[in-house]
mmCIF file of C-alpha atoms in Angstrom:
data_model
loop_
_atom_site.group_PDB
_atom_site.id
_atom_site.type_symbol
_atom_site.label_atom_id
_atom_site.label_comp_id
_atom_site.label_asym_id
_atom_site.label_seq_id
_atom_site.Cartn_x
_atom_site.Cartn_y
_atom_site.Cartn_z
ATOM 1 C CA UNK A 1 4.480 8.701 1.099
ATOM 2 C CA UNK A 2 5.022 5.530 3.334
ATOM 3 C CA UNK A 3 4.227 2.083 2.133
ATOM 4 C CA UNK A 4 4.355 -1.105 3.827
ATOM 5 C CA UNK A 5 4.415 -4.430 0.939
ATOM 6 C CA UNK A 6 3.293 -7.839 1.685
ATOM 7 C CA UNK A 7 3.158 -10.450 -1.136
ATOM 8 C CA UNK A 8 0.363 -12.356 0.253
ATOM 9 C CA UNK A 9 -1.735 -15.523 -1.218
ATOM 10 C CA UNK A 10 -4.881 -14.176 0.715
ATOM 11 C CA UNK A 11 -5.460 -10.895 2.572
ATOM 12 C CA UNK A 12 -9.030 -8.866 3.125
ATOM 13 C CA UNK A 13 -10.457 -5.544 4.419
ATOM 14 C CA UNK A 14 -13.592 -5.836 6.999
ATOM 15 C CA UNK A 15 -15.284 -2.518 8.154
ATOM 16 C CA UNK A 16 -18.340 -3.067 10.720
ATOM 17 C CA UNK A 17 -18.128 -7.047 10.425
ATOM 18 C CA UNK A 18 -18.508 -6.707 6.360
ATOM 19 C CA UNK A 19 -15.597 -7.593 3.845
ATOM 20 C CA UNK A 20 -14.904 -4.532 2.011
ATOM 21 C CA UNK A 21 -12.553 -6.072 0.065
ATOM 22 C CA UNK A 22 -10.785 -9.234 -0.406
ATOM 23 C CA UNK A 23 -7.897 -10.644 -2.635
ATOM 24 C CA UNK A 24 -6.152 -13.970 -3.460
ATOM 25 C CA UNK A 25 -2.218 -14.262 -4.689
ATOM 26 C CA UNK A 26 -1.085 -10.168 -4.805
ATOM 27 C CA UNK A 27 -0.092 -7.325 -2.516
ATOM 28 C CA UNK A 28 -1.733 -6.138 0.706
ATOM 29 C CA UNK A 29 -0.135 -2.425 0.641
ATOM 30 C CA UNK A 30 -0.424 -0.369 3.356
ATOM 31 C CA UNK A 31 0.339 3.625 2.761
ATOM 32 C CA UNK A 32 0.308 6.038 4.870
ATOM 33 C CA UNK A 33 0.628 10.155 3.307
ATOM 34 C CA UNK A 34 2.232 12.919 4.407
ATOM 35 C CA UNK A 35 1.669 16.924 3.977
ATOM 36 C CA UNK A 36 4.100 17.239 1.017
ATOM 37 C CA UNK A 37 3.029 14.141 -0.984
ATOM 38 C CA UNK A 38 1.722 14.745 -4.307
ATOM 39 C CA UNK A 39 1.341 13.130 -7.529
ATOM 40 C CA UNK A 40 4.583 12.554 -8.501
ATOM 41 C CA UNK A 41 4.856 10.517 -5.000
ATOM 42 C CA UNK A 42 1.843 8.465 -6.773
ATOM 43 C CA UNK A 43 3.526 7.912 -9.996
ATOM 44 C CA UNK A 44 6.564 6.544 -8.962
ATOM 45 C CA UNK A 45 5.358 4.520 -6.414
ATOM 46 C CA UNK A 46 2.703 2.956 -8.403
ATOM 47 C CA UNK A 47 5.259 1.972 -11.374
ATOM 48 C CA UNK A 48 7.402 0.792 -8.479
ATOM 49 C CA UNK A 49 5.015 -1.218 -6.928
ATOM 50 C CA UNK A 50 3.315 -3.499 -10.269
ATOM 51 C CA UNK A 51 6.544 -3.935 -11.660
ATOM 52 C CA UNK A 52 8.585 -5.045 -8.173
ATOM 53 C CA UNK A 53 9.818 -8.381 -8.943
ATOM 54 C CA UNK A 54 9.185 -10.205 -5.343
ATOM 55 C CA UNK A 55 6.995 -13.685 -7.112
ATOM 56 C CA UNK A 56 8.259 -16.827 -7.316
ATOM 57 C CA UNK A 57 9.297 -17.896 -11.387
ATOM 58 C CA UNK A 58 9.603 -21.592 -11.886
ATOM 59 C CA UNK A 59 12.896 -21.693 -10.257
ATOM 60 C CA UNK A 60 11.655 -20.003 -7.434
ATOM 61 C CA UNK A 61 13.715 -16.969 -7.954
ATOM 62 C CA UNK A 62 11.704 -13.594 -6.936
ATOM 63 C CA UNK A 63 11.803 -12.725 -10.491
ATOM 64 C CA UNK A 64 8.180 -11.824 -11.320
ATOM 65 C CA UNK A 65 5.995 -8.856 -10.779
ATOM 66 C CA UNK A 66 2.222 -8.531 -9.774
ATOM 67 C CA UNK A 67 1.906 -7.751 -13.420
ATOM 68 C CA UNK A 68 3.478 -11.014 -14.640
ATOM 69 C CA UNK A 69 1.564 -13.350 -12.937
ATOM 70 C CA UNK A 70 -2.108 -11.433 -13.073
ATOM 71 C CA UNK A 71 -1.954 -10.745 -9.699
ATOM 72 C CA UNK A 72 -4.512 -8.479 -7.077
ATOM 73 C CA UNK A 73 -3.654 -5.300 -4.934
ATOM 74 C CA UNK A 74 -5.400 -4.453 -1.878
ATOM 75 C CA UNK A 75 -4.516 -1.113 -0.566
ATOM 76 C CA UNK A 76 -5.194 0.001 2.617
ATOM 77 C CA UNK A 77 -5.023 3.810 3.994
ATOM 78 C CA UNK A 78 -2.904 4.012 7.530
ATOM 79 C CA UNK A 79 -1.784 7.096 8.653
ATOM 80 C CA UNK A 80 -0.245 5.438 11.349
ATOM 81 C CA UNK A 81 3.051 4.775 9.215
ATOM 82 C CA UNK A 82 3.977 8.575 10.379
ATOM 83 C CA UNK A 83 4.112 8.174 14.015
ATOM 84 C CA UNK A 84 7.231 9.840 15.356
ATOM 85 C CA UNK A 85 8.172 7.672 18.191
ATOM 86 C CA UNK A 86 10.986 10.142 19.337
ATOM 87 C CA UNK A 87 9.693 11.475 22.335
ATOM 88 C CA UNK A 88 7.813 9.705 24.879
ATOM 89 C CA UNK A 89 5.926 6.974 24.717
ATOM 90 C CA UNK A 90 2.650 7.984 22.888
ATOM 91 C CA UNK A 91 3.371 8.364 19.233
ATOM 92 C CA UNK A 92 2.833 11.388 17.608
ATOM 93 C CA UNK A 93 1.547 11.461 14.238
ATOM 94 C CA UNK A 94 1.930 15.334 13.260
ATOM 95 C CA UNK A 95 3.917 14.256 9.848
ATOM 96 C CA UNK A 96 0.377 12.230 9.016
ATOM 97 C CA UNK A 97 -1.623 14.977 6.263
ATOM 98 C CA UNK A 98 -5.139 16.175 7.298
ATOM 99 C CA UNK A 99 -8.015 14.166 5.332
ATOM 100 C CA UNK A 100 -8.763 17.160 3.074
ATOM 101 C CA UNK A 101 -5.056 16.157 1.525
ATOM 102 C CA UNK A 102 -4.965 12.710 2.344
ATOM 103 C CA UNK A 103 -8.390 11.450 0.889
ATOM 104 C CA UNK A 104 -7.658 13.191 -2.674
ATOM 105 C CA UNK A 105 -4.386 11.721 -2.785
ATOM 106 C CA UNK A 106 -5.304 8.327 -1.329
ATOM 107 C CA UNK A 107 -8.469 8.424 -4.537
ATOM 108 C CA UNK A 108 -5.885 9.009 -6.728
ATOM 109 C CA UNK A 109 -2.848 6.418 -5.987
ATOM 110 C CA UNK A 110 -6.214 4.149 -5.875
ATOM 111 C CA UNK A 111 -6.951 5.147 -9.757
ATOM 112 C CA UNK A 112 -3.253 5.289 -10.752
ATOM 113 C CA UNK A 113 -2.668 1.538 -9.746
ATOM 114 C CA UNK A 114 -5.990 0.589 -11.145
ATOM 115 C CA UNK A 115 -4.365 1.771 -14.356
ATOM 116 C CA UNK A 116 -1.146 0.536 -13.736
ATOM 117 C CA UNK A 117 -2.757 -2.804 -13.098
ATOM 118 C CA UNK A 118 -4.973 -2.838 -15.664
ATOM 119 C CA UNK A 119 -7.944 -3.932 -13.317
ATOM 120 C CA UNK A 120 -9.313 -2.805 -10.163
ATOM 121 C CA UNK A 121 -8.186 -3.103 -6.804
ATOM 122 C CA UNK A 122 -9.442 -3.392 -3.229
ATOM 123 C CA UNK A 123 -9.701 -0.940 -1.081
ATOM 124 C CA UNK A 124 -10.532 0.236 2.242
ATOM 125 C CA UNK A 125 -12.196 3.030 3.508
ATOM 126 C CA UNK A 126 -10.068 6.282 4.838
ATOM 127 C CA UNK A 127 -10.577 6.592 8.081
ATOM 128 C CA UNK A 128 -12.726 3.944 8.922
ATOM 129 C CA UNK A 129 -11.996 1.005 11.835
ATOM 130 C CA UNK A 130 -10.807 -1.946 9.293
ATOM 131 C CA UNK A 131 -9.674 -5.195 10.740
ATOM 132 C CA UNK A 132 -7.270 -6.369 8.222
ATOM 133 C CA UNK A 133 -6.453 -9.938 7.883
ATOM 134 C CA UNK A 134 -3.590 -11.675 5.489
ATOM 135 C CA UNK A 135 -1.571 -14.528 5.027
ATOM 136 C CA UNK A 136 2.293 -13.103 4.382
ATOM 137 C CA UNK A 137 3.489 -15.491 2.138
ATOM 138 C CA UNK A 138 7.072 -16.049 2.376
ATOM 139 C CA UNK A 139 6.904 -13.665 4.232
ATOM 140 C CA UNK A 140 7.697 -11.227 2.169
ATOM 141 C CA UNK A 141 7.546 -7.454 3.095
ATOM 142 C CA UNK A 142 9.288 -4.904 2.010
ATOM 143 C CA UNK A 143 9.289 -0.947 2.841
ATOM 144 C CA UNK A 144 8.809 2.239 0.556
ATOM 145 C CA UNK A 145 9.044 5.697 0.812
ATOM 146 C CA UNK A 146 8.338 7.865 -2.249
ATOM 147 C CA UNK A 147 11.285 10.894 -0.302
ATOM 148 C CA UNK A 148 13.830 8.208 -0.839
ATOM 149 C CA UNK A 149 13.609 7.393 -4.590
ATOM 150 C CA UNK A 150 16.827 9.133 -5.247
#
């Protein structure tokens, strides 16, 4: 599992000209899942991602987590993240998992942070068109994959 972290002080989801979701100060995540994810991919990633010190304290050290400061998650499904750029120039994306495996596990990293968090988060909508919008702030971003916890 691929994510993509953006500490942002706004960011929102819009599918067919409608906010889906929106969020103030927290993480816009973007993750995109692969064939052999599972939910030990979700676990670690999840504990990984609340507790990731990358906010401001009051001596504007990155020093505090999502967690610490009450903060929101938006999480956004892109199965784009796989593309294999090796060959060509058309990007191949046959490391991205079908929906029957994605959707399940995209449901459940969805429920795992919510319980991580302690609140809900926003989503988007697997497979839909989403126009994401977000202001980075920093920026911050910061890169994550779940086969290279070790």
């Amino acid at each position: 599992m691929i994510i993509v972290i953006q500490r942002v002080s706004k960011a929102s989801v819009k599918i067919d000209g409608k906010i889906k979701a929106e969020i103030s100060t927290g993480l816009m995540i973007l993750v995109g899942i692969e064939e052999s994810d599972n939910q030990e991919d979700i676990g670690w990633l999840s504990k990984k991602i609340v507790n990731l010190r990358i906010f401001p304290d009051e001596n504007e050290v990155m020093n505090k987590s999502v967690l610490d400061i009450n903060g929101e998650i938006l999480l956004i499904s892109q199965f784009t993240l796989h593309a294999s750029t090796k060959k060509g120039n058309r990007p191949s994306y046959i490391k991205a998992a079908r929906p029957e495996i994605a959707i399940p596990l995209y449901e459940q990293m969805i429920q795992t942070l919510e319980a991580e968090l302690g609140k809900p988060i926003g989503t988007g909508e697997f497979g839909a068109d989403m126009k994401v919008s977000l202001v980075n702030d920093g920026p911050v971003t910061i890169l994550m994959d779940s086969k290279n916890k070790v």
